[in-house]
Amino acid sequence: MYAGASRVVASLWKVDDAATAELMGRFYKGILKDGLAPAAALQRAQVEMRKQKRWSAPYYWAGFVMQGQW
């Protein structure tokens, strides 16, 4: 944010690399392909992850938060 970014997505704890890649793929798809606002894309990515048996534990998706302009 010091470099001028209006928002930052960060994790509150160390998250599995594969889970992070899955979540970020869904997040950016929501923004770039589906035209969602970043906050809505993050929320949808987290909900989708929660519904998948492999990623259903909050450890994999709940630690990601958005700071800055929503």
C-alpha atoms as one frame of an Amber mdcrd trajectory, in Angstrom:
protein
   0.000   0.000   0.000   2.984   2.275   0.543   3.782   1.777  -3.146   0.364
   3.108  -4.158  -1.829   0.001  -4.363  -5.442   0.803  -3.509  -6.004  -2.636
  -1.993  -4.004  -5.681  -0.930  -5.070  -9.304  -0.439  -3.012 -11.009   2.252
  -3.198 -14.077   4.443  -3.374 -13.908   8.209  -1.465 -17.185   8.582   0.766
 -19.439   6.506  -1.464 -21.278   4.035  -0.764 -24.337   1.912   0.760 -23.357
  -1.458  -1.641 -25.467  -3.518  -4.648 -24.000  -1.698  -3.335 -20.478  -2.232
  -2.850 -21.134  -5.939  -6.388 -22.513  -6.196  -7.907 -19.571  -4.337  -5.960
 -16.968  -6.317  -6.902 -18.628  -9.605 -10.562 -18.375  -8.672 -10.088 -14.828
  -7.371  -8.489 -13.515 -10.569 -10.972 -15.395 -12.750 -13.744 -13.585 -10.894
 -12.129 -10.225 -11.563 -10.809 -10.701 -15.088 -13.357 -13.012 -16.707 -16.519
 -12.435 -14.699 -16.128  -8.701 -14.060 -16.578  -8.881 -10.300 -15.271  -6.246
  -7.935 -12.198  -7.508  -6.049 -14.028  -7.911  -2.728 -16.846  -9.856  -4.398
 -14.335 -12.011  -6.283 -12.518 -12.874  -3.044 -15.772 -13.720  -1.305 -16.921
 -15.925  -4.164 -13.557 -17.688  -4.354 -13.699 -18.435  -0.626 -17.281 -19.736
  -0.826 -16.374 -21.960  -3.787 -13.355 -23.337  -1.917 -15.482 -24.062   1.139
 -17.846 -26.166  -0.984 -15.040 -28.404  -2.296 -14.296 -31.419  -0.125 -10.530
 -31.051  -0.558 -10.501 -27.386   0.494 -13.486 -27.245   2.879 -11.473 -26.646
   6.072 -11.251 -22.927   6.903  -7.464 -23.288   7.159  -7.304 -23.273   3.354
  -9.404 -20.177   2.569 -10.479 -18.203   5.669  -7.139 -16.539   6.334  -7.306
 -14.340   3.227  -8.444 -10.772   3.785  -8.562  -7.627   1.711  -7.182  -4.390
   3.103  -7.766  -0.978   1.578 -10.413   0.215  -0.836 -13.267  -2.282  -1.161
